[in-house]
mmCIF file of C-alpha atoms in Angstrom:
data_model
loop_
_atom_site.group_PDB
_atom_site.id
_atom_site.type_symbol
_atom_site.label_atom_id
_atom_site.label_comp_id
_atom_site.label_asym_id
_atom_site.label_seq_id
_atom_site.Cartn_x
_atom_site.Cartn_y
_atom_site.Cartn_z
ATOM 1 C CA UNK V 1 -13.537 4.970 -1.781
ATOM 2 C CA UNK V 2 -15.397 1.964 -0.409
ATOM 3 C CA UNK V 3 -14.470 0.010 -4.275
ATOM 4 C CA UNK V 4 -11.077 1.749 -5.350
ATOM 5 C CA UNK V 5 -7.819 1.071 -3.572
ATOM 6 C CA UNK V 6 -5.277 3.646 -2.730
ATOM 7 C CA UNK V 7 -2.984 4.554 -4.948
ATOM 8 C CA UNK V 8 1.237 5.346 -4.500
ATOM 9 C CA UNK V 9 -0.229 8.727 -3.948
ATOM 10 C CA UNK V 10 -1.748 8.456 -1.080
ATOM 11 C CA UNK V 11 0.419 6.627 0.492
ATOM 12 C CA UNK V 12 2.566 9.261 -0.078
ATOM 13 C CA UNK V 13 0.812 11.894 1.504
ATOM 14 C CA UNK V 14 0.106 9.742 4.495
ATOM 15 C CA UNK V 15 3.771 8.873 4.738
ATOM 16 C CA UNK V 16 4.754 12.626 4.762
ATOM 17 C CA UNK V 17 2.204 13.233 7.600
ATOM 18 C CA UNK V 18 1.988 9.930 9.713
ATOM 19 C CA UNK V 19 5.862 8.834 10.221
ATOM 20 C CA UNK V 20 5.101 7.117 13.110
ATOM 21 C CA UNK V 21 2.713 4.556 11.527
ATOM 22 C CA UNK V 22 3.513 0.578 13.021
ATOM 23 C CA UNK V 23 0.649 -1.354 11.245
ATOM 24 C CA UNK V 24 -1.278 -0.964 8.239
ATOM 25 C CA UNK V 25 -3.863 -2.493 6.207
ATOM 26 C CA UNK V 26 -4.666 -1.502 2.823
ATOM 27 C CA UNK V 27 -5.790 -4.610 0.903
ATOM 28 C CA UNK V 28 -8.451 -3.596 -1.781
ATOM 29 C CA UNK V 29 -12.115 -4.430 -1.233
ATOM 30 C CA UNK V 30 -14.037 -6.611 -3.495
ATOM 31 C CA UNK V 31 -15.406 -5.910 -6.062
ATOM 32 C CA UNK V 32 -12.610 -3.108 -6.935
ATOM 33 C CA UNK V 33 -12.997 -0.992 -9.614
ATOM 34 C CA UNK V 34 -9.411 -0.390 -10.097
ATOM 35 C CA UNK V 35 -7.486 -3.692 -9.179
ATOM 36 C CA UNK V 36 -4.324 -2.402 -10.410
ATOM 37 C CA UNK V 37 -4.105 0.543 -8.911
ATOM 38 C CA UNK V 38 -2.561 -0.909 -5.639
ATOM 39 C CA UNK V 39 0.365 -2.166 -7.076
ATOM 40 C CA UNK V 40 4.529 -3.063 -6.518
ATOM 41 C CA UNK V 41 5.386 1.012 -6.536
ATOM 42 C CA UNK V 42 3.041 1.274 -4.241
ATOM 43 C CA UNK V 43 4.295 -1.245 -2.082
ATOM 44 C CA UNK V 44 8.117 0.252 -2.665
ATOM 45 C CA UNK V 45 6.145 3.601 -1.107
ATOM 46 C CA UNK V 46 5.252 1.864 1.840
ATOM 47 C CA UNK V 47 8.878 0.525 2.227
ATOM 48 C CA UNK V 48 10.141 3.711 1.809
ATOM 49 C CA UNK V 49 7.562 5.758 4.389
ATOM 50 C CA UNK V 50 7.372 2.620 6.885
ATOM 51 C CA UNK V 51 10.303 1.486 7.459
ATOM 52 C CA UNK V 52 10.144 0.213 11.020
ATOM 53 C CA UNK V 53 6.031 -1.294 9.691
ATOM 54 C CA UNK V 54 5.665 -4.038 12.481
ATOM 55 C CA UNK V 55 2.005 -5.086 10.923
ATOM 56 C CA UNK V 56 1.011 -5.035 7.498
ATOM 57 C CA UNK V 57 -1.967 -6.270 5.249
ATOM 58 C CA UNK V 58 -1.954 -6.009 1.534
ATOM 59 C CA UNK V 59 -2.913 -7.454 -1.780
ATOM 60 C CA UNK V 60 -4.472 -7.023 -5.072
ATOM 61 C CA UNK V 61 -4.113 -7.824 -8.777
ATOM 62 C CA UNK V 62 -1.312 -5.018 -9.674
ATOM 63 C CA UNK V 63 1.568 -6.936 -6.646
ATOM 64 C CA UNK V 64 4.032 -8.746 -7.546
ATOM 65 C CA UNK V 65 7.607 -10.299 -6.019
ATOM 66 C CA UNK V 66 9.225 -7.155 -6.732
ATOM 67 C CA UNK V 67 7.209 -5.014 -4.935
ATOM 68 C CA UNK V 68 6.852 -7.483 -1.838
ATOM 69 C CA UNK V 69 10.513 -7.899 -1.947
ATOM 70 C CA UNK V 70 11.009 -3.713 -1.400
ATOM 71 C CA UNK V 71 9.159 -4.055 2.099
#
């Protein structure tokens, strides 16, 4: 939805069907009803699904150094 960020489940489903993505924007909008839903696990899933990603826009209260390092 427009106020809920994607979770790792949605990223996994997208990655299973769209392996050739080279640019991805998944930063949550404000206000956000679930600010921690996009988190380190989501970042790890992005790193696994698209190892050759050239551009990425992310953000959110649940993102940390551990998740960013996995990219």
